[in-house]
PDB file of N, CA, C and O in Angstrom:
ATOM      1  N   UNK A 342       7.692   4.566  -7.175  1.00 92.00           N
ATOM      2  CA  UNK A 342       6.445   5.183  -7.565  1.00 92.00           C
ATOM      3  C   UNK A 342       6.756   6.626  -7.971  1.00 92.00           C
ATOM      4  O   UNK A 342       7.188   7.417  -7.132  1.00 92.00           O
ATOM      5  N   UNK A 343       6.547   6.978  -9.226  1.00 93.00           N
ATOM      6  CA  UNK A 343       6.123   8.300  -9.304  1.00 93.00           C
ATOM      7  C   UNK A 343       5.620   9.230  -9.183  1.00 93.00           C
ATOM      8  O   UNK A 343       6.112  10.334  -8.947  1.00 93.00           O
ATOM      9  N   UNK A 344       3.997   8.786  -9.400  1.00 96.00           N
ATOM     10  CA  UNK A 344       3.032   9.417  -8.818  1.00 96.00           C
ATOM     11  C   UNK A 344       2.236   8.993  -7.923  1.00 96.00           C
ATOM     12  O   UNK A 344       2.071   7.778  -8.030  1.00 96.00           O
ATOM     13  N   UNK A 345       1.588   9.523  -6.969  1.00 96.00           N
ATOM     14  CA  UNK A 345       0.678   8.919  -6.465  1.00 96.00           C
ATOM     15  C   UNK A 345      -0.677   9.264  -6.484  1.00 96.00           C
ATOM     16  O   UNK A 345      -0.843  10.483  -6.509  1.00 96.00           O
ATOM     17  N   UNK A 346      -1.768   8.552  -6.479  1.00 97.00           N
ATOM     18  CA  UNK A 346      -3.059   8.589  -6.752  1.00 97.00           C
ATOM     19  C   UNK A 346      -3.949   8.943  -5.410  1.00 97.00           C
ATOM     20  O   UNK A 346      -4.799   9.792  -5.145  1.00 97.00           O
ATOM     21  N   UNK A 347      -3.316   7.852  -4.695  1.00 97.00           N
ATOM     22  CA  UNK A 347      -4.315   7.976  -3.703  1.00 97.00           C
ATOM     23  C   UNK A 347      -3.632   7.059  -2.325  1.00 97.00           C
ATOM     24  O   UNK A 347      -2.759   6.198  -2.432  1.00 97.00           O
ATOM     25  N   UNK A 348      -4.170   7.426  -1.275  1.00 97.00           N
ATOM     26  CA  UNK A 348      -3.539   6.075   0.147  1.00 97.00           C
ATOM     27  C   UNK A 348      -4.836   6.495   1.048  1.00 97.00           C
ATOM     28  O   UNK A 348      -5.531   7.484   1.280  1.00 97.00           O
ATOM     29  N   UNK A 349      -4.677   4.561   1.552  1.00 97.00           N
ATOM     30  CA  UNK A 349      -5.496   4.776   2.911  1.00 97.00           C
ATOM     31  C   UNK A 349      -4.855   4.053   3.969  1.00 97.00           C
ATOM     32  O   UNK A 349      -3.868   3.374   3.690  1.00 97.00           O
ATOM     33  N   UNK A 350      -5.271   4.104   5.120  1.00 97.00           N
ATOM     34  CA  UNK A 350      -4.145   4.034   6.099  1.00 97.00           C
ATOM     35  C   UNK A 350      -5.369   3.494   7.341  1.00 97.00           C
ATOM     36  O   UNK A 350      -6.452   4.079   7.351  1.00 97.00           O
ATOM     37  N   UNK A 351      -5.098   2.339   8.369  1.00 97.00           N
ATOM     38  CA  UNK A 351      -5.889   2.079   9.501  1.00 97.00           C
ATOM     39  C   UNK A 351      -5.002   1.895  10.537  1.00 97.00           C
ATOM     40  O   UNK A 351      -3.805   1.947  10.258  1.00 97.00           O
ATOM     41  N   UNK A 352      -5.319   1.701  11.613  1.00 96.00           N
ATOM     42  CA  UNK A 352      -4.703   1.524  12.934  1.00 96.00           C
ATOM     43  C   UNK A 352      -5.454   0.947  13.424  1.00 96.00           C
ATOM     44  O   UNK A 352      -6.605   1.380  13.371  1.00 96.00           O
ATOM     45  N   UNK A 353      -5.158  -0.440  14.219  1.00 94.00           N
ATOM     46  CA  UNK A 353      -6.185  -1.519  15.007  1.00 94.00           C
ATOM     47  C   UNK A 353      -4.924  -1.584  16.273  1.00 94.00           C
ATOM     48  O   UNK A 353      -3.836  -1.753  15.724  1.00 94.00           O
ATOM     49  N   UNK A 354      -4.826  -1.518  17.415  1.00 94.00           N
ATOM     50  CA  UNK A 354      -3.985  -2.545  18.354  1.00 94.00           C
ATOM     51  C   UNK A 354      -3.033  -2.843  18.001  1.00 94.00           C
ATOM     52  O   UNK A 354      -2.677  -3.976  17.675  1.00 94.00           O
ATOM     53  N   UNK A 355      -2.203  -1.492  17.997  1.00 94.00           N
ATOM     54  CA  UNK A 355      -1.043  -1.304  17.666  1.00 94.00           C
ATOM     55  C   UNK A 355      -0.301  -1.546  16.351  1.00 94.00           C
ATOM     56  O   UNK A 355       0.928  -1.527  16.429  1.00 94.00           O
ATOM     57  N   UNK A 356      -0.829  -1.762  15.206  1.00 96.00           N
ATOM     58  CA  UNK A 356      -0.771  -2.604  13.879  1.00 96.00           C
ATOM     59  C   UNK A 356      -1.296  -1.704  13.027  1.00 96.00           C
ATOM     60  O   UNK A 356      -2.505  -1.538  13.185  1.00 96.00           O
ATOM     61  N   UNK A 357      -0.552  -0.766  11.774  1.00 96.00           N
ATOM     62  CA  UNK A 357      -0.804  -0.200  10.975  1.00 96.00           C
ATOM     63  C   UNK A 357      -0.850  -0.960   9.778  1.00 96.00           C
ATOM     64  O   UNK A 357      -0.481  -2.134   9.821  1.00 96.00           O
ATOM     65  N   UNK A 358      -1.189  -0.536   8.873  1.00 96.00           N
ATOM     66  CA  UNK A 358      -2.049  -0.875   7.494  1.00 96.00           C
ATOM     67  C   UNK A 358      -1.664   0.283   6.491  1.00 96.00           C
ATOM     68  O   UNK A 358      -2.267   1.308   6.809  1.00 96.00           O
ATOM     69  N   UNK A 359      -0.811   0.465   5.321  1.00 97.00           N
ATOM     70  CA  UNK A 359      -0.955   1.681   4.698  1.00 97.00           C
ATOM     71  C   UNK A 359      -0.720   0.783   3.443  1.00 97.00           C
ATOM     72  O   UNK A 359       0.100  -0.119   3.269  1.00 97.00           O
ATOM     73  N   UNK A 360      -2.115   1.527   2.247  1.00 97.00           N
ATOM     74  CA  UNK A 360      -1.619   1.149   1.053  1.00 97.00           C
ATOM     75  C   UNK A 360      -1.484   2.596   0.174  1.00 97.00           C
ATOM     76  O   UNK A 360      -2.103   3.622   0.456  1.00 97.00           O
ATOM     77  N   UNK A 361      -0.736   2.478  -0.714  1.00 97.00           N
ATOM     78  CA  UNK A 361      -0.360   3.540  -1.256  1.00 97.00           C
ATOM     79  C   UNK A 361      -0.799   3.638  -2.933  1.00 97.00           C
ATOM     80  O   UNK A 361       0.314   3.537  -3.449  1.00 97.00           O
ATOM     81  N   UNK A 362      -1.595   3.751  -3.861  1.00 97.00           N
ATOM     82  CA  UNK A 362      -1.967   4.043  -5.362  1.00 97.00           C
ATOM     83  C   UNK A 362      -1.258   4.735  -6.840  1.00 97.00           C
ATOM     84  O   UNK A 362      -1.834   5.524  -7.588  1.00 97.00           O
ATOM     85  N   UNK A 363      -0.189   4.321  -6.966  1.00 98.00           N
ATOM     86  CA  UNK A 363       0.111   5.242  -7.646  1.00 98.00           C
ATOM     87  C   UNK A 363       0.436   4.790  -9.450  1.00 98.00           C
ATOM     88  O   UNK A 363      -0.018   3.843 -10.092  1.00 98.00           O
ATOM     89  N   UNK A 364       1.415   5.923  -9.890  1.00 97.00           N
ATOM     90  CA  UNK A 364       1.897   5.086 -11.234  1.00 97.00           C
ATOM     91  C   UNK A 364       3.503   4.874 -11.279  1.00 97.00           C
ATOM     92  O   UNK A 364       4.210   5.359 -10.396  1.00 97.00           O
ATOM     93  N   UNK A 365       3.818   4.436 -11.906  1.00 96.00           N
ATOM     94  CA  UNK A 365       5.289   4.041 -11.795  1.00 96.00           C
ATOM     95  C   UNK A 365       6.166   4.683 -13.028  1.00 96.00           C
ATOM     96  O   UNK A 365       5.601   4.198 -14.009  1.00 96.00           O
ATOM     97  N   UNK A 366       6.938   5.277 -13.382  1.00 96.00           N
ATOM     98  CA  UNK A 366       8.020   6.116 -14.325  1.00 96.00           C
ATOM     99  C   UNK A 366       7.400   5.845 -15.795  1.00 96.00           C
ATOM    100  O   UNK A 366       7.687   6.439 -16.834  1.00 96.00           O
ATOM    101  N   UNK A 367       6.427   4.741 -15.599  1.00 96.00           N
ATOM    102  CA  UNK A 367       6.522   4.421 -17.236  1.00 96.00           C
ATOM    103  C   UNK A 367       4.842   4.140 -17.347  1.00 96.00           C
ATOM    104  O   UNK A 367       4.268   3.270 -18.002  1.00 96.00           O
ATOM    105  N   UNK A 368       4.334   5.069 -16.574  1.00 96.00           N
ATOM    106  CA  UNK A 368       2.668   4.765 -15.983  1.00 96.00           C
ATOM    107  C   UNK A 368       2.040   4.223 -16.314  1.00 96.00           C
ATOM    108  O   UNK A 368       1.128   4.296 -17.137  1.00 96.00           O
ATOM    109  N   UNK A 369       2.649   3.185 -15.369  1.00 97.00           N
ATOM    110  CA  UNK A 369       1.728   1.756 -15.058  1.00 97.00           C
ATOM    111  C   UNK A 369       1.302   1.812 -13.626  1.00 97.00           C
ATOM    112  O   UNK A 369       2.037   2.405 -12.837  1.00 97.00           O
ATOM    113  N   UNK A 370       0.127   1.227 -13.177  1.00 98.00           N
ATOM    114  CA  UNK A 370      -0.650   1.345 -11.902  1.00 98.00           C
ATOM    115  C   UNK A 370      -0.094   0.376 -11.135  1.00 98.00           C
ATOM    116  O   UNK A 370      -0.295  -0.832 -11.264  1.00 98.00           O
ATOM    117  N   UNK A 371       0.676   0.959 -10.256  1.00 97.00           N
ATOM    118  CA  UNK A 371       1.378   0.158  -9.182  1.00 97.00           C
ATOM    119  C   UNK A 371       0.637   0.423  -7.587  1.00 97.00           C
ATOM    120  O   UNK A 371       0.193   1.490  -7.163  1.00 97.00           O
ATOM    121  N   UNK A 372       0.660  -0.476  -7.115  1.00 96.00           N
ATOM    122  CA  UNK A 372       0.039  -0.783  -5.399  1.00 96.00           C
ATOM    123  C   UNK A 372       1.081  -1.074  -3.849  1.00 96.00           C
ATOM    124  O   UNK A 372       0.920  -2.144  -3.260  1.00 96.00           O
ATOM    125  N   UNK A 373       1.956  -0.196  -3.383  1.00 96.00           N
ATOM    126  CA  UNK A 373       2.353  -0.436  -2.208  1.00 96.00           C
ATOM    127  C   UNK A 373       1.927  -0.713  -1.179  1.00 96.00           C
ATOM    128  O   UNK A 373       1.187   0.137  -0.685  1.00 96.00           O
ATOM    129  N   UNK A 374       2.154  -1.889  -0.441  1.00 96.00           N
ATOM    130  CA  UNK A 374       1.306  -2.147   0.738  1.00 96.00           C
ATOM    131  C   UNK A 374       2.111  -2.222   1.753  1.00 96.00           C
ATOM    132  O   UNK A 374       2.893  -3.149   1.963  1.00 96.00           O
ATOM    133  N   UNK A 375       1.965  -1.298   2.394  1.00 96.00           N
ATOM    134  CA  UNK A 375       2.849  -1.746   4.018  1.00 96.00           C
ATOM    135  C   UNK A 375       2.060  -2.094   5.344  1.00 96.00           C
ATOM    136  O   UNK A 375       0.881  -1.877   5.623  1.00 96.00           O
ATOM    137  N   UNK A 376       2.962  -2.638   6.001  1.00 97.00           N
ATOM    138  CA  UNK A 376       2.529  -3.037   7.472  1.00 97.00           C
ATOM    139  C   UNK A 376       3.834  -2.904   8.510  1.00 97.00           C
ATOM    140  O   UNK A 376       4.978  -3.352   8.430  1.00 97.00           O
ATOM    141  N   UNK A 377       2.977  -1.869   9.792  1.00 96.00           N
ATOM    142  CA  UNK A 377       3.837  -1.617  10.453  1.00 96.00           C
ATOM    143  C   UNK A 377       3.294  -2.030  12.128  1.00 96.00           C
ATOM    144  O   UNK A 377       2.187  -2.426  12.493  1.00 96.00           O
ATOM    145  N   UNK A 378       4.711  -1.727  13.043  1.00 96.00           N
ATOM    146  CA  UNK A 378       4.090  -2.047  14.524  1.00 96.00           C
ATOM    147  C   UNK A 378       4.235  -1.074  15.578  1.00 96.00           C
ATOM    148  O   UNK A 378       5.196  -0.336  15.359  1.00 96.00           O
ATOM    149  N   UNK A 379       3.849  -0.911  16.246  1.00 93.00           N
ATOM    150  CA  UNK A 379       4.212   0.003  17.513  1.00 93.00           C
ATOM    151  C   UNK A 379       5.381  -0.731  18.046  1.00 93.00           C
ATOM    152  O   UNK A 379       5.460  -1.947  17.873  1.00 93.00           O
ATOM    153  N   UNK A 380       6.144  -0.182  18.577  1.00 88.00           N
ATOM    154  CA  UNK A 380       7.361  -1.259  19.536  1.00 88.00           C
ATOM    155  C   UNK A 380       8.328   0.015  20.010  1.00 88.00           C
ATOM    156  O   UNK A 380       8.463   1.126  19.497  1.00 88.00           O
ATOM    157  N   UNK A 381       8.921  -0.553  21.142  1.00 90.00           N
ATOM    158  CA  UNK A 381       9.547   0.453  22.079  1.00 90.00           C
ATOM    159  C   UNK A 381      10.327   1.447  21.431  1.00 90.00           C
ATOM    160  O   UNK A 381      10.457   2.463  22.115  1.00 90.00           O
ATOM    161  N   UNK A 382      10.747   1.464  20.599  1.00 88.00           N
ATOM    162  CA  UNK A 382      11.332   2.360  19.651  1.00 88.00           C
ATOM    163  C   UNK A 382      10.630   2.899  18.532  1.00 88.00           C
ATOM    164  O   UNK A 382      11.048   3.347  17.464  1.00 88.00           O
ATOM    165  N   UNK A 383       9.411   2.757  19.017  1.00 93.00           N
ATOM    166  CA  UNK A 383       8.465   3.494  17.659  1.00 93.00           C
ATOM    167  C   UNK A 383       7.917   3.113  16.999  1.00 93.00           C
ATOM    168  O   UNK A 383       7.430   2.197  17.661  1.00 93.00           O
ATOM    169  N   UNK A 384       7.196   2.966  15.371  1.00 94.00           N
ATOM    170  CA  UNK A 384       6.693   2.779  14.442  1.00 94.00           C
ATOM    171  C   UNK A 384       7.545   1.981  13.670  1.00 94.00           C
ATOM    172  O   UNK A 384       8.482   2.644  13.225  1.00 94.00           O
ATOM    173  N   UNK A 385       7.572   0.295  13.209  1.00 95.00           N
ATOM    174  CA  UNK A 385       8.833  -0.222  12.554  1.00 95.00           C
ATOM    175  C   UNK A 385       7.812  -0.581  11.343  1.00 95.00           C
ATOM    176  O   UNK A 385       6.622  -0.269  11.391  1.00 95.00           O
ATOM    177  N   UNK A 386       8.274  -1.120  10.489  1.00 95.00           N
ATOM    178  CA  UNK A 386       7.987  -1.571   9.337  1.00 95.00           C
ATOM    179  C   UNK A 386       7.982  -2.750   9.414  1.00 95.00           C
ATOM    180  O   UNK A 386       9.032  -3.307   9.735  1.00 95.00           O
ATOM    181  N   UNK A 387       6.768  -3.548   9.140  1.00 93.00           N
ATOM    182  CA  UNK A 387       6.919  -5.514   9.499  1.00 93.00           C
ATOM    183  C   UNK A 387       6.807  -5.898   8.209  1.00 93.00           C
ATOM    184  O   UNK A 387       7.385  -6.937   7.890  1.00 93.00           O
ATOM    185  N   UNK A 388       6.245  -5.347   7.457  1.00 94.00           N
ATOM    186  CA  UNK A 388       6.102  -5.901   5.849  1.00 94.00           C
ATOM    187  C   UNK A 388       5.846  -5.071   4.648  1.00 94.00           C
ATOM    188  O   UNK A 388       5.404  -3.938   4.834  1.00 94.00           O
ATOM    189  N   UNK A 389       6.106  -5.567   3.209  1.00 96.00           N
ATOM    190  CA  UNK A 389       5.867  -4.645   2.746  1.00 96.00           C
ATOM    191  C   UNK A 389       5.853  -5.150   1.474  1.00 96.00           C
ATOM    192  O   UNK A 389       6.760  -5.968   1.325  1.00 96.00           O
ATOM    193  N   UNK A 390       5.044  -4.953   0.298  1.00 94.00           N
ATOM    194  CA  UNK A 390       5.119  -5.559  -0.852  1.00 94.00           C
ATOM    195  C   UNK A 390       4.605  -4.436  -1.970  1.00 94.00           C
ATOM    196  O   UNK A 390       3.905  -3.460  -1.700  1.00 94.00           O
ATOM    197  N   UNK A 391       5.060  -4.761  -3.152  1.00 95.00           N
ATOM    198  CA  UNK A 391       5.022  -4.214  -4.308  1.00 95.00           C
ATOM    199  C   UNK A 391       4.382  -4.581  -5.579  1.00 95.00           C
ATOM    200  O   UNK A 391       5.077  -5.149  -6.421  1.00 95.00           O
ATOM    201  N   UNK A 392       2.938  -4.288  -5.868  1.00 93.00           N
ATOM    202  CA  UNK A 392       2.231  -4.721  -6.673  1.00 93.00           C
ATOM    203  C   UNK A 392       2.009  -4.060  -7.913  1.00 93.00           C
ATOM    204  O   UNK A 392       1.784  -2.856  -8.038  1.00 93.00           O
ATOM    205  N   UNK A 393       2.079  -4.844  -8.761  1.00 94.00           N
ATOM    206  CA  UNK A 393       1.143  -4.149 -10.700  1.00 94.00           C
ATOM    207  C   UNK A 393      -0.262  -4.473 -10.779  1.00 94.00           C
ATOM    208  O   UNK A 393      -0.543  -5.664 -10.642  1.00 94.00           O
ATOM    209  N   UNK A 394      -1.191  -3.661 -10.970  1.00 95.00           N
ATOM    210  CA  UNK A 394      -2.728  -4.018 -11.137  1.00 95.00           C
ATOM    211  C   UNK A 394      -2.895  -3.988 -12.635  1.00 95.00           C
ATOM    212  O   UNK A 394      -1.965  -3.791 -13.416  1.00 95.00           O
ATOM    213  N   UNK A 395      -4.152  -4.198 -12.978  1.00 96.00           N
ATOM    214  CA  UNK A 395      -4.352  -3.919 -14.510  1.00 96.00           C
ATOM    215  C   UNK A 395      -4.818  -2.197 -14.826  1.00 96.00           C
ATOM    216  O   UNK A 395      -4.622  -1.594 -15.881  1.00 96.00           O
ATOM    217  N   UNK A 396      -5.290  -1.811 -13.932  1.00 96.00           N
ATOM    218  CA  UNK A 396      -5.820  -0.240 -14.288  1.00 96.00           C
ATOM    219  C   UNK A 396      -5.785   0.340 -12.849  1.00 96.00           C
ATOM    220  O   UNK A 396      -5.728  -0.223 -11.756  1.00 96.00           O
ATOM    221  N   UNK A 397      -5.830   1.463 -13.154  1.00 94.00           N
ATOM    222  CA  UNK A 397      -5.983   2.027 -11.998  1.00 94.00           C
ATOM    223  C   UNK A 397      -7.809   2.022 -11.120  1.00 94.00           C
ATOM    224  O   UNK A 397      -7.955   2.455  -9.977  1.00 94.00           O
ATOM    225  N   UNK A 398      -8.701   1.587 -11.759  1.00 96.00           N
ATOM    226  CA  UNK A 398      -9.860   1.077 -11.657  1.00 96.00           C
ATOM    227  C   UNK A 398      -9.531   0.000 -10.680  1.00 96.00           C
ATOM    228  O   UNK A 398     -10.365  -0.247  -9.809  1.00 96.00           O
ATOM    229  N   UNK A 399      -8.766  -0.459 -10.709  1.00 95.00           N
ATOM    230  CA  UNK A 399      -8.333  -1.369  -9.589  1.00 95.00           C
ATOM    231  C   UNK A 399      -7.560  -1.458  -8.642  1.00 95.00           C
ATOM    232  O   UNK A 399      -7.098  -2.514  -8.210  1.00 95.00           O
ATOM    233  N   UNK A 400      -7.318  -0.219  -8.174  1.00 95.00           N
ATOM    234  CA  UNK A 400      -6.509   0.131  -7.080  1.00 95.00           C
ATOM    235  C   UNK A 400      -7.266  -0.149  -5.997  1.00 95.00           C
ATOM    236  O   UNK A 400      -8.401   0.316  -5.900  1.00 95.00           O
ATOM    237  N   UNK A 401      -6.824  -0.800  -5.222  1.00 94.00           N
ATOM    238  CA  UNK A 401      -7.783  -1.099  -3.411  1.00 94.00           C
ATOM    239  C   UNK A 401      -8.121   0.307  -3.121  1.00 94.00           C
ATOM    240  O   UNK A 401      -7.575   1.344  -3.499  1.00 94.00           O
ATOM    241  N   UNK A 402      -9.123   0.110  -2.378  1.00 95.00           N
ATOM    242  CA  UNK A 402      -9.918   1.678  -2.043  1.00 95.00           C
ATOM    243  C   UNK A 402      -9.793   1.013  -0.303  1.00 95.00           C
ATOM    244  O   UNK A 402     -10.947   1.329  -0.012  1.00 95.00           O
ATOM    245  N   UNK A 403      -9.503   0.655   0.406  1.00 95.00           N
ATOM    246  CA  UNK A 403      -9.315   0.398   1.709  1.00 95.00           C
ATOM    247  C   UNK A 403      -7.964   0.346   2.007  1.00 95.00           C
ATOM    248  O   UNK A 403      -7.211   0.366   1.033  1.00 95.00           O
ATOM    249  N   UNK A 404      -7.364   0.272   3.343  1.00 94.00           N
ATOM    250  CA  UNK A 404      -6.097   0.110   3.833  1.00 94.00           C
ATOM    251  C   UNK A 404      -5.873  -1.186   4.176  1.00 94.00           C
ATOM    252  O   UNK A 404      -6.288  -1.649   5.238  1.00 94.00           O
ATOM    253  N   UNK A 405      -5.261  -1.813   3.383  1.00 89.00           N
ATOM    254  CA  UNK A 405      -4.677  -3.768   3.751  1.00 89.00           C
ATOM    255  C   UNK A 405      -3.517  -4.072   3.787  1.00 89.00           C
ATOM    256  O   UNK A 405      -2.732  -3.673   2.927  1.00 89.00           O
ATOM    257  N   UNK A 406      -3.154  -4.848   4.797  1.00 91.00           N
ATOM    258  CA  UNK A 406      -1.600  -4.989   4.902  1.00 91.00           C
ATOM    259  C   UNK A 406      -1.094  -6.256   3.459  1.00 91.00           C
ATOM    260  O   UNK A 406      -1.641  -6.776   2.487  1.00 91.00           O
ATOM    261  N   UNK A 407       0.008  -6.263   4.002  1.00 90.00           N
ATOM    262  CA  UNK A 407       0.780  -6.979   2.442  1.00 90.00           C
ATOM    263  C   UNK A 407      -0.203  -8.274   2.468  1.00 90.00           C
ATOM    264  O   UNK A 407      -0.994  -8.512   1.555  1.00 90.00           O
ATOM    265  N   UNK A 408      -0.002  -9.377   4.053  1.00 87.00           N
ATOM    266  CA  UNK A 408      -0.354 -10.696   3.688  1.00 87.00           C
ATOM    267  C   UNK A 408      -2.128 -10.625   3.269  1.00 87.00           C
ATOM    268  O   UNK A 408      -2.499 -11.585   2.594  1.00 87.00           O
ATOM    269  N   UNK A 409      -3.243  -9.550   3.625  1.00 83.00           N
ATOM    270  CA  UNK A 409      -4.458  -9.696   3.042  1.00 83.00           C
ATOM    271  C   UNK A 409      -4.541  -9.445   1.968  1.00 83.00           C
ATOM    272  O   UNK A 409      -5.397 -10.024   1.298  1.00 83.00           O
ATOM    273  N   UNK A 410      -3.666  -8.460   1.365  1.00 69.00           N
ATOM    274  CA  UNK A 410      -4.224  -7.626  -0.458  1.00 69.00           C
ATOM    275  C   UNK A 410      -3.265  -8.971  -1.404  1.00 69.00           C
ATOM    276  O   UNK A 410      -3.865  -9.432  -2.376  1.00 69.00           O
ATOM    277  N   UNK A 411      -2.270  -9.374  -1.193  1.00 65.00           N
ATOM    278  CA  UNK A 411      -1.681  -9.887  -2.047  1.00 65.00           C
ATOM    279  C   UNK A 411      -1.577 -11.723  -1.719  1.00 65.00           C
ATOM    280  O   UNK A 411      -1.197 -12.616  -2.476  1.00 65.00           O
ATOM    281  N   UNK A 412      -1.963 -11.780  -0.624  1.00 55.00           N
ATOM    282  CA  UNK A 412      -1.635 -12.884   0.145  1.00 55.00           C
ATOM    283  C   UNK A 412      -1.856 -14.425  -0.480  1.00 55.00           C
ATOM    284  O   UNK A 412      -1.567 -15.413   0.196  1.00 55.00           O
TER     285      UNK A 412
END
């Protein structure tokens, strides 16, 4: 990602949610979605995916992990 537009981010029971808005080197509207966990060593990363939308009009305006936004 090059730029970024915008992120929203939730926390439920130990289970983060971050999606990220941005454009990509050749600006096109790209969508990062991660999902992470609490665990004895901290904050890990459980998933994570890499999306193209059609506009940026369509960037998720909420925080969803990979398997709900793309699933």
């Amino acid at each position: 990602m090059s730029n970024t537009h915008s992120h929203y981010e939730s926390i439920e029971n130990g289970v983060g949610c971050l999606i990220v808005n941005g454009t990509n080197s050749e600006e096109e509207p790209v969508v990062f979605s991660l999902k992470y966990s609490a665990g004895s060593a901290g904050w890990l990363i459980d998933g994570i995916h890499v999306g193209f939308v059609e506009a940026a009009s369509d960037y998720p305006q909420t925080a969803t992990c990979p398997a709900d936004y793309f699933g």
